[in-house]
XYZ file of C-alpha atoms in Angstrom:
691
model
C -0.018 -0.032 -0.026
C 2.983 2.311 0.695
C 4.926 1.705 -2.435
C 2.378 2.330 -5.149
C 1.236 5.863 -4.268
C 4.735 6.866 -3.319
C 6.140 5.493 -6.561
C 3.452 7.541 -8.563
C 4.495 10.687 -6.817
C 8.102 9.950 -7.225
C 7.622 9.228 -11.056
C 5.963 12.561 -11.594
C 8.512 14.334 -9.583
C 11.371 12.691 -11.393
C 9.941 13.144 -14.880
C 9.741 16.902 -14.080
C 13.394 17.119 -13.646
C 14.135 16.405 -17.290
C 13.738 18.841 -20.291
C 10.206 18.848 -21.694
C 9.519 16.485 -24.554
C 6.434 16.111 -26.692
C 4.419 13.654 -28.675
C 4.551 9.959 -28.090
C 7.909 10.398 -26.266
C 5.972 11.844 -23.345
C 3.763 8.751 -22.880
C 6.688 6.432 -23.302
C 9.004 8.321 -20.927
C 6.316 8.644 -18.202
C 5.831 4.937 -18.413
C 9.572 4.235 -17.988
C 9.691 6.733 -15.056
C 6.737 5.035 -13.424
C 8.233 1.548 -13.647
C 11.614 2.796 -12.528
C 10.064 4.656 -9.574
C 8.182 1.787 -8.386
C 11.433 -0.466 -8.636
C 13.318 2.381 -6.860
C 10.919 2.449 -3.932
C 10.749 -1.257 -3.678
C 14.504 -1.600 -3.809
C 15.069 0.987 -1.115
C 12.644 -0.868 1.173
C 14.260 -4.208 0.581
C 17.757 -3.039 0.900
C 17.593 -0.593 3.568
C 14.333 -0.988 5.552
C 14.707 -4.732 6.551
C 16.729 -5.231 9.637
C 18.355 -8.691 10.326
C 21.049 -8.545 12.924
C 22.698 -10.722 15.621
C 21.598 -14.074 14.075
C 17.903 -13.206 13.787
C 15.872 -15.894 12.149
C 13.782 -13.319 10.202
C 14.129 -9.806 9.292
C 12.033 -7.058 10.967
C 10.654 -4.033 9.230
C 12.452 -0.739 10.049
C 9.257 1.275 10.100
C 7.755 -1.239 12.762
C 10.578 -1.079 15.264
C 12.129 2.369 14.668
C 12.274 4.628 17.753
C 12.992 8.283 17.316
C 16.520 9.194 18.195
C 17.743 12.292 20.012
C 20.941 14.198 19.297
C 23.508 16.118 21.476
C 25.059 19.112 19.747
C 28.795 19.501 19.165
C 29.465 20.985 22.648
C 28.284 17.809 24.382
C 29.929 15.243 22.170
C 33.335 15.721 23.695
C 33.695 17.849 26.608
C 36.767 19.399 28.385
C 36.423 17.860 31.746
C 39.251 15.987 33.391
C 38.866 12.427 34.554
C 38.813 13.633 38.110
C 36.022 16.043 37.366
C 33.972 13.377 35.661
C 34.504 11.083 38.645
C 33.045 13.750 40.861
C 30.124 14.432 38.464
C 29.252 10.731 38.158
C 29.102 10.262 41.983
C 27.122 13.340 42.490
C 24.502 12.083 40.029
C 24.437 8.563 41.712
C 23.268 7.312 38.315
C 24.767 4.131 36.603
C 24.911 5.703 33.289
C 27.689 7.957 32.105
C 25.371 10.598 30.309
C 26.039 14.189 31.161
C 23.217 15.623 33.155
C 24.279 18.984 31.854
C 23.010 17.842 28.344
C 19.760 16.182 29.484
C 17.747 19.295 28.721
C 19.611 19.917 25.450
C 18.608 16.848 23.504
C 16.977 17.614 20.257
C 14.802 15.273 18.059
C 16.831 13.671 15.383
C 14.151 14.245 12.671
C 13.921 17.887 13.642
C 17.628 18.404 13.276
C 17.608 16.726 9.999
C 14.943 19.051 8.773
C 16.806 22.030 10.006
C 20.403 21.315 8.789
C 21.287 21.068 5.147
C 24.636 19.451 5.921
C 24.677 17.056 8.852
C 27.301 14.680 10.373
C 25.825 12.234 12.762
C 28.314 10.831 15.287
C 27.960 7.882 17.668
C 29.411 4.727 19.039
C 29.012 1.214 17.519
C 25.498 0.211 17.538
C 24.019 3.658 18.467
C 21.698 3.587 15.557
C 23.492 5.873 13.052
C 22.833 3.772 10.007
C 19.294 2.938 11.101
C 18.667 6.768 11.389
C 19.994 7.522 7.949
C 17.713 4.744 6.478
C 14.782 6.213 8.305
C 15.330 9.603 6.980
C 15.536 8.172 3.476
C 12.207 6.288 3.967
C 10.514 9.567 5.219
C 11.957 11.429 2.229
C 10.216 8.899 0.030
C 6.968 9.448 1.833
C 6.962 13.116 0.970
C 6.016 12.252 -2.618
C 2.591 11.201 -1.387
C 2.004 11.657 2.290
C 1.363 15.210 3.787
C 2.256 13.903 7.308
C 5.793 12.746 6.346
C 8.240 13.591 9.159
C 10.928 14.841 6.689
C 9.882 18.109 5.288
C 12.025 18.246 2.131
C 10.825 16.683 -1.151
C 14.025 15.151 -2.460
C 14.998 11.718 -3.745
C 17.101 9.847 -1.157
C 20.185 8.042 -2.351
C 22.032 6.110 0.191
C 25.695 5.350 -0.313
C 27.684 2.972 1.781
C 31.022 4.464 2.182
C 32.887 1.209 2.824
C 32.520 0.832 -1.112
C 34.703 3.813 -1.557
C 37.882 1.791 -2.072
C 39.263 2.967 -5.429
C 41.771 5.791 -5.937
C 39.497 7.702 -8.138
C 35.788 7.928 -6.758
C 32.973 9.315 -9.004
C 30.106 9.990 -6.692
C 27.901 11.096 -9.516
C 28.476 7.833 -11.293
C 27.698 5.871 -8.091
C 24.365 7.825 -7.802
C 23.738 7.271 -11.458
C 24.260 3.564 -10.775
C 21.490 3.553 -8.191
C 19.044 4.981 -10.566
C 20.313 2.779 -13.540
C 19.807 -0.393 -11.608
C 16.071 0.512 -11.255
C 15.670 1.247 -14.886
C 15.602 5.079 -14.881
C 16.180 6.174 -18.525
C 19.585 7.778 -19.163
C 20.522 7.470 -15.532
C 23.752 9.662 -15.635
C 21.810 12.479 -17.254
C 18.998 12.095 -14.767
C 21.419 12.065 -11.853
C 23.196 15.152 -13.190
C 19.908 17.009 -13.694
C 18.805 16.190 -10.236
C 22.040 17.323 -8.617
C 22.052 20.566 -10.567
C 18.423 21.321 -9.369
C 19.195 20.367 -5.760
C 16.534 17.619 -5.733
C 18.642 14.890 -3.997
C 19.101 13.831 -0.402
C 22.536 12.161 -0.276
C 22.920 9.704 2.613
C 26.653 8.920 3.267
C 26.756 5.996 5.665
C 29.789 4.811 7.578
C 32.664 7.113 7.170
C 34.575 4.983 9.854
C 34.111 2.038 7.433
C 36.293 3.506 4.723
C 39.686 1.712 4.437
C 42.093 3.680 6.482
C 44.547 4.065 3.557
C 41.895 5.715 1.488
C 40.217 7.843 4.126
C 41.918 11.254 3.267
C 41.042 10.813 -0.298
C 37.325 9.933 0.421
C 37.075 12.989 2.530
C 38.521 15.254 -0.127
C 36.284 13.791 -2.815
C 33.094 14.227 -0.708
C 34.144 17.753 0.124
C 34.687 18.579 -3.493
C 31.324 16.919 -4.484
C 29.326 18.834 -1.691
C 30.933 22.018 -2.871
C 29.901 21.514 -6.515
C 26.367 20.291 -5.614
C 25.628 22.470 -2.598
C 21.891 22.976 -3.382
C 21.257 19.355 -2.299
C 21.063 18.027 1.255
C 23.599 15.778 2.712
C 23.529 13.477 5.881
C 26.639 11.533 6.674
C 27.422 9.168 9.754
C 30.700 8.132 11.375
C 31.809 6.664 14.821
C 32.673 9.444 17.118
C 36.044 8.013 17.941
C 36.923 7.838 14.130
C 35.953 11.259 13.229
C 38.745 13.646 12.624
C 36.844 16.484 11.006
C 37.385 17.712 7.359
C 33.704 18.174 6.668
C 33.807 21.975 7.107
C 30.188 22.660 6.064
C 28.528 19.964 8.120
C 26.926 20.462 11.513
C 28.304 17.789 13.932
C 25.695 16.075 16.277
C 26.069 13.084 18.541
C 23.654 10.279 19.021
C 22.330 10.430 22.451
C 21.887 7.169 24.547
C 18.297 5.915 24.641
C 16.398 7.269 27.688
C 13.671 5.380 29.525
C 11.111 6.627 27.263
C 12.799 5.434 24.091
C 13.616 2.191 25.696
C 9.941 1.534 26.545
C 8.901 2.635 23.087
C 11.494 0.466 21.371
C 10.351 -2.650 23.363
C 6.746 -1.959 22.590
C 7.554 -1.584 18.843
C 9.648 -4.720 18.835
C 6.778 -6.922 20.319
C 4.022 -5.393 18.250
C 2.749 -8.481 16.540
C -0.820 -9.600 17.119
C 0.245 -12.442 19.349
C 2.710 -10.381 21.374
C 0.066 -7.683 21.910
C -2.410 -10.374 23.005
C 0.054 -11.768 25.445
C 1.228 -8.363 26.551
C 4.873 -9.371 25.873
C 6.126 -5.738 25.454
C 4.695 -4.374 28.722
C 5.924 -7.572 30.587
C 9.446 -7.077 29.103
C 9.590 -3.550 30.120
C 8.322 -4.171 33.612
C 10.855 -7.109 34.241
C 13.669 -4.710 32.823
C 12.474 -2.136 35.441
C 13.054 -4.561 38.260
C 15.923 -3.452 40.507
C 17.569 -6.765 40.057
C 17.911 -5.957 36.336
C 19.344 -2.544 36.838
C 22.746 -3.527 35.297
C 21.058 -5.275 32.281
C 18.830 -2.213 31.682
C 21.966 -0.210 31.502
C 22.933 -2.048 28.290
C 19.483 -1.097 26.813
C 20.582 2.526 26.504
C 22.433 1.398 23.402
C 19.972 0.508 20.620
C 22.242 -2.453 19.382
C 22.365 -4.162 22.857
C 18.673 -3.288 23.426
C 17.914 -5.334 20.304
C 20.073 -8.130 21.815
C 18.029 -7.981 25.019
C 14.780 -8.083 23.084
C 15.920 -11.168 21.247
C 17.007 -12.845 24.456
C 13.562 -12.027 26.135
C 11.663 -13.185 23.012
C 13.097 -16.685 23.312
C 12.164 -17.536 26.954
C 9.904 -14.610 28.004
C 12.407 -13.775 30.692
C 15.979 -12.685 31.335
C 18.413 -15.398 32.375
C 19.217 -15.794 36.065
C 22.967 -16.239 35.108
C 23.663 -12.678 33.991
C 27.296 -13.391 33.592
C 26.513 -15.184 30.401
C 24.270 -12.534 29.231
C 26.939 -9.867 29.711
C 29.569 -12.023 28.119
C 27.456 -12.360 25.081
C 26.809 -8.533 24.865
C 30.674 -7.957 25.196
C 31.196 -10.393 22.374
C 28.633 -8.571 20.156
C 30.813 -5.544 20.619
C 34.217 -7.025 20.361
C 33.480 -9.422 17.302
C 30.010 -9.943 15.955
C 28.984 -6.435 15.136
C 32.141 -5.622 13.253
C 31.648 -8.882 11.243
C 28.113 -7.969 10.428
C 29.054 -4.503 9.319
C 31.986 -6.077 7.235
C 34.497 -3.804 9.098
C 38.131 -4.993 8.301
C 40.199 -5.304 11.481
C 43.252 -3.126 11.505
C 46.576 -4.753 11.035
C 47.498 -4.059 14.751
C 45.205 -6.850 15.693
C 47.315 -9.532 14.063
C 48.095 -11.994 16.751
C 45.719 -10.304 19.430
C 42.845 -12.803 19.586
C 39.474 -11.931 21.074
C 40.217 -14.041 24.158
C 43.660 -12.170 24.706
C 41.774 -8.790 24.273
C 39.055 -9.891 26.835
C 41.927 -10.767 29.130
C 43.378 -7.259 28.492
C 40.200 -5.485 29.115
C 39.497 -7.532 32.303
C 42.859 -6.327 33.811
C 42.029 -2.787 32.966
C 38.548 -2.935 34.303
C 39.772 -4.573 37.657
C 42.528 -2.120 38.062
C 40.099 0.757 37.790
C 37.540 -0.845 39.931
C 40.005 -1.618 42.750
C 41.131 1.938 42.700
C 37.514 3.109 42.753
C 38.201 4.706 39.342
C 35.803 4.882 36.396
C 37.572 7.354 34.180
C 41.102 7.029 32.826
C 43.754 9.121 31.019
C 45.076 8.034 27.709
C 48.387 7.823 29.230
C 47.152 5.513 31.906
C 45.402 3.101 29.521
C 48.349 3.040 27.167
C 50.697 2.162 29.871
C 48.511 -0.784 30.940
C 48.281 -1.924 27.354
C 51.881 -1.884 26.942
C 52.502 -3.733 30.156
C 50.030 -6.467 29.124
C 51.554 -6.935 25.714
C 55.099 -6.880 27.078
C 54.136 -9.738 29.526
C 52.794 -12.099 26.834
C 55.248 -13.984 24.550
C 52.460 -14.929 22.064
C 51.540 -11.240 21.306
C 53.708 -9.506 18.723
C 55.090 -6.004 19.372
C 52.097 -3.535 19.061
C 51.795 0.072 19.673
C 49.703 0.668 22.787
C 48.112 3.815 21.480
C 47.130 2.154 18.359
C 45.564 -0.700 20.124
C 43.662 1.704 22.313
C 42.431 3.645 19.308
C 41.414 0.519 17.479
C 39.366 -0.788 20.643
C 37.611 2.560 20.777
C 36.945 3.057 17.102
C 36.100 -0.459 15.985
C 34.282 -1.784 19.185
C 33.404 1.072 21.471
C 34.089 -0.966 24.526
C 36.212 2.019 25.818
C 34.902 5.467 25.039
C 36.471 8.949 25.176
C 34.025 10.875 27.402
C 35.937 14.178 27.339
C 39.356 15.135 26.009
C 41.731 12.604 27.395
C 39.154 11.120 29.695
C 38.037 7.507 28.866
C 35.670 5.144 30.529
C 34.087 1.784 29.689
C 31.060 2.283 27.474
C 28.801 0.678 30.087
C 29.509 0.362 33.743
C 27.905 -3.126 33.447
C 30.756 -4.266 31.091
C 33.354 -3.023 33.481
C 31.684 -4.841 36.277
C 31.472 -8.032 34.153
C 35.118 -7.835 33.120
C 36.066 -7.171 36.764
C 34.287 -10.251 37.821
C 35.989 -12.189 35.128
C 39.323 -10.971 36.457
C 38.549 -12.150 39.979
C 37.599 -15.599 38.632
C 40.595 -15.836 36.326
C 43.057 -14.839 39.009
C 41.364 -16.377 42.188
C 40.981 -12.985 43.795
C 37.242 -13.074 44.746
C 37.861 -14.168 48.295
C 39.932 -11.072 48.819
C 37.102 -8.932 47.611
C 34.577 -10.804 49.898
C 36.901 -10.246 52.889
C 37.533 -6.472 52.172
C 34.354 -5.309 50.278
C 31.439 -7.684 50.780
C 29.374 -4.898 52.416
C 30.485 -2.116 49.849
C 27.460 -1.630 47.581
C 29.960 -0.593 44.799
C 31.035 -4.203 44.523
C 27.684 -5.714 44.668
C 27.159 -6.267 41.026
C 30.682 -7.641 40.563
C 30.131 -10.249 43.368
C 26.813 -11.153 41.998
C 28.383 -12.063 38.609
C 31.315 -14.280 40.031
C 29.142 -17.329 40.791
C 27.935 -17.443 37.286
C 31.586 -17.548 36.029
C 32.768 -20.152 38.350
C 32.849 -23.611 36.809
C 31.931 -26.697 38.688
C 29.744 -27.123 41.731
C 32.607 -26.713 44.187
C 33.380 -23.164 42.990
C 29.934 -21.882 43.870
C 29.863 -23.767 47.103
C 33.039 -22.343 48.347
C 31.946 -18.786 47.213
C 28.753 -19.034 49.273
C 30.562 -20.432 52.254
C 33.027 -17.645 51.980
C 30.288 -15.122 52.031
C 28.639 -16.827 55.026
C 31.921 -16.582 56.971
C 32.207 -12.908 56.136
C 28.576 -12.370 57.352
C 29.287 -13.938 60.678
C 32.074 -11.474 61.323
C 29.258 -8.801 61.594
C 27.801 -10.657 64.667
C 30.706 -10.162 67.225
C 28.634 -7.972 69.526
C 27.119 -9.756 72.629
C 24.048 -7.704 72.180
C 23.449 -8.698 68.563
C 23.873 -12.376 69.631
C 21.310 -11.762 72.425
C 19.034 -10.304 69.799
C 19.328 -13.201 67.498
C 18.850 -15.688 70.304
C 15.559 -13.956 71.280
C 14.379 -14.211 67.721
C 15.086 -17.912 67.566
C 13.336 -18.432 70.900
C 10.299 -16.221 69.829
C 9.397 -18.103 66.620
C 10.067 -21.638 67.892
C 6.835 -23.637 67.620
C 4.827 -20.897 65.917
C 1.883 -21.872 63.759
C 3.160 -20.221 60.598
C 4.372 -22.748 57.883
C 6.858 -19.999 56.779
C 10.546 -21.140 56.538
C 12.233 -20.889 59.977
C 14.866 -18.594 58.729
C 12.229 -16.302 57.361
C 10.561 -16.238 60.743
C 13.721 -15.249 62.436
C 14.287 -12.595 59.840
C 10.638 -11.355 60.425
C 11.252 -11.151 64.129
C 14.405 -9.110 63.742
C 12.680 -6.957 61.062
C 9.764 -6.088 63.262
C 11.957 -4.956 66.093
C 14.255 -2.989 64.125
C 11.645 -1.478 61.615
C 9.185 -0.661 64.457
C 11.694 1.013 66.662
C 13.337 3.095 63.918
C 9.868 4.080 62.513
C 8.856 5.377 66.029
C 12.015 7.430 66.007
C 10.962 8.746 62.597
C 14.041 7.450 60.900
C 12.094 5.667 58.252
C 14.944 5.723 55.597
C 17.210 3.778 58.064
C 14.271 1.403 58.746
C 14.192 0.792 54.968
C 17.875 0.052 54.950
C 17.745 -2.400 57.787
C 14.680 -4.159 56.615
C 16.006 -7.449 55.106
C 13.685 -7.395 52.016
C 13.989 -10.509 49.864
C 16.375 -12.331 52.219
C 14.387 -15.351 51.295
C 11.827 -16.148 48.439
C 9.593 -13.186 47.688
C 6.450 -15.104 48.877
C 8.043 -15.365 52.357
C 8.538 -11.735 52.811
C 5.511 -10.275 50.944
C 3.847 -9.340 54.146
C 6.904 -7.706 55.349
C 7.027 -5.432 52.315
C 3.475 -4.580 52.876
C 4.186 -3.613 56.502
C 7.046 -1.480 55.567
C 4.974 0.185 52.782
C 2.275 1.081 55.371
C 4.962 2.596 57.613
C 6.345 4.693 54.831
C 2.868 5.894 53.764
C 1.914 7.027 57.108
C 2.511 10.663 57.959
C 5.910 11.302 59.590
C 4.343 13.548 62.239
C 4.736 12.349 65.813
C 0.844 12.258 66.310
C 0.560 9.447 63.852
C 3.138 7.015 65.392
C 0.580 5.171 67.266
C -1.483 4.391 64.140
C 1.754 3.040 62.671
C 2.290 0.754 65.599
C -1.340 -0.495 65.504
C -1.057 -1.259 61.703
C 2.226 -3.171 62.392
C 0.787 -5.039 65.319
C -2.271 -6.102 63.217
C -0.159 -7.398 60.311
C 2.184 -9.268 62.428
C -0.543 -10.813 64.358
C -2.068 -12.340 61.184
C 1.339 -13.872 60.256
C 1.476 -16.261 63.243
C 5.221 -15.989 63.266
C 5.536 -15.613 67.056
C 4.666 -18.364 69.344
C 4.026 -16.394 72.630
C 3.533 -12.791 71.567
C 0.055 -11.480 72.519
C -0.847 -9.029 69.728
C -4.552 -8.510 70.686
C -3.419 -7.467 74.227
C -0.765 -5.240 72.543
C -3.315 -3.533 70.205
C -5.669 -3.063 73.106
C -3.001 -1.413 75.191
C -1.834 0.796 72.258
C -5.423 1.846 71.585
C -5.773 2.854 75.343
C -2.879 5.246 74.814
C -4.677 7.295 72.083
C -6.076 9.761 74.564
C -2.637 10.331 75.769
C -0.959 11.381 72.588
C 1.035 14.543 73.248
C 0.007 17.459 70.937
C 2.549 19.284 68.802
C 3.263 21.879 71.436
C 3.929 19.463 74.242
C 7.382 19.468 75.802
C 9.998 17.305 74.200
C 10.371 15.347 77.406
C 6.729 14.479 77.391
C 6.951 13.243 73.848
C 9.991 11.129 74.601
C 8.158 9.642 77.559
C 5.199 8.702 75.393
C 7.462 6.963 72.859
C 9.204 5.017 75.652
C 5.810 3.946 76.935
C 5.124 2.423 73.486
C 8.424 0.738 73.506
C 7.798 -0.840 76.757
C 4.491 -2.267 75.497
C 6.091 -3.824 72.550
C 9.004 -5.303 74.424
C 6.602 -6.852 77.023
C 4.393 -8.319 74.220
C 7.269 -9.823 72.363
C 9.131 -11.018 75.382
C 12.192 -9.013 74.168
C 14.669 -7.871 76.702
C 15.057 -4.115 76.706
C 18.879 -3.991 76.473
C 18.806 -6.562 73.451
C 16.553 -4.033 71.420
C 18.596 -0.997 72.268
C 21.399 -0.958 69.707
C 24.218 1.568 69.346
C 24.773 3.162 65.937
C 27.666 0.700 65.321
C 25.679 -2.316 66.379
C 22.784 -1.166 64.196
C 25.198 -0.810 61.209
C 26.718 -4.213 61.895
C 23.305 -5.728 61.791
C 22.499 -3.973 58.604
C 25.685 -5.306 57.153
C 24.834 -8.828 58.201
C 21.482 -8.745 56.534
C 23.001 -7.108 53.462
C 25.547 -10.097 53.053
C 22.707 -12.603 53.799
C 20.443 -11.064 50.950
C 23.531 -10.971 48.584
C 24.109 -14.602 49.389
C 20.630 -15.528 48.275
C 21.078 -13.779 44.899
C 24.366 -15.286 44.410
C 22.991 -18.811 44.935
C 20.336 -17.996 42.264
C 23.059 -16.801 39.849
C 25.416 -19.751 40.287
C 25.475 -22.440 37.713
C 25.588 -25.252 40.139
C 25.111 -25.266 43.927
C 25.008 -28.334 46.276
C 21.535 -28.646 47.913
C 23.147 -29.877 51.109
C 25.579 -26.925 51.308
C 22.761 -24.413 50.740
C 20.389 -26.115 53.164
C 23.280 -25.815 55.764
C 23.787 -22.126 55.098
C 20.181 -21.320 55.123
C 19.530 -23.190 58.501
C 22.454 -21.144 60.179
C 21.192 -17.793 58.812
C 20.061 -15.426 61.562
C 21.264 -17.664 64.337
C 24.061 -17.234 66.838
C 27.398 -18.639 65.398
């Protein structure tokens, strides 16, 4: 339905570009142009509007999955910040991505910029969607020949030229354009191309400057510049990888592809899963919902790159979920950048790669990733990276003598695993990949026990430690890893008061009616004490930190999540703390976790205090006394010794660290390839007990 009306409009437009002819020649010429235009539209759609990447079984239509891109202007493509400044900015934002918050409000619609700029250079990393954008603009240019709502506003014939074909010493761009028309049957294609160029009726799309053979690059740039100068009435859009661009296109406005934001990711997923069956099953919304889950935060980071988002959609499409073993997921994503994408784009590897296999390159990158992570460093200078590369190459007899700077440049240009964020300030393209490579280094060099001992409670290392079990081979590796985590967790329970608290929890739940896992019961007991006490002190954020959400299976702690949600939803004012206690008492009375606790009596006693609630103007001492009365009612109802419930800041932090490691242990168990049931049963039975 699209091709026929567009082809008719294109035929009329194309015919009008030639000198007028009369008689039978008019009818014959119109027929030729009609047939040629139909074929041109059909050929463009088949060659440039069907996407089949990453081993897809069937191609997908570009128009179906395309998601509008956004651009950063030239100032935000490469800033002037130092690595130290970027480190500070990154930590201030507390955001896993590397996007500059300064540029968030400066993004522009890609199609808007294409309409506005006559000469446009689109820059971006590998898989950022540059080629797809050019193809989409060409498709919209074709739509102008029939549709009034075409997103592109200039009625010009799109001609897409892949620059990797520019290999000869002498390049005749006009002849290449004429070839595109001639292949589709346009009469006298060279004359037609020349007429169209003279009248400014072409949109020339020059895709992949970075794919031009290095030896011919300067020649190609000069040739294109001369061609643009001679035919400056036409419009031009070129694309190049950011790291490969060295200028030379003086008339062109440089823009950079911005990473996908959440809105674009969600739209892409809905576009991808838009078949009738997917819509019926709600595949798109489910995929987006799962990707939003906090446990998939690192995986979602990959989704900001269109190529890797495509990969994630393909993974989800196969099993309607993301694999528990995220290590293999990230390993596959890394291989796509290191090897597969270059192969699909038919990019020739530079000579510097002779003898440097993908496996060796991964080992090099893992050393660089670990060195940065250990030093709490995410941004590096060129000198620092070059020094590491040279040291790695010098330490391996099987690697020929290579230039460190050339290797760094090749990794950046061809693969985009390392990216120059500002002048002389590099980072990994995704924090997720640095974490994966760091985990790989820990496994390859048997360093994970050191990290557990020194950094198990450091949230910065959390994702790395979650990835290690999925990389350990054999059951014994995962068993030893979990036992090391348990050993580190027990170090948090040195305080006699904490041990007394755990002993109380074990006694309080013994013989209770609830069928919940005994460990979950102990967790619930500790949770109730700590979350209630802290909520009464109006430190709800700390209560949230200490609440051991998801220590066990979600169904075991669902009611606990609900209780905390109620606590957070209640007004923080002191006059409402009694209502909070009543809600918590009601919920926990229904869980049947405690054998001896008398919650009905507790709720009755709490209700009797309602008439005694101090007002806002009451003296501070009176308010404190009222809160202590509530504490005493809880302690009596739970049979909890007062001194065991009153923890110092250090003891409270130690308890929080203990629960943090326990929760980490559960997720590491889920991420492991193999775990002994006996080993895990033993660990679980000892959890939240006195050593």
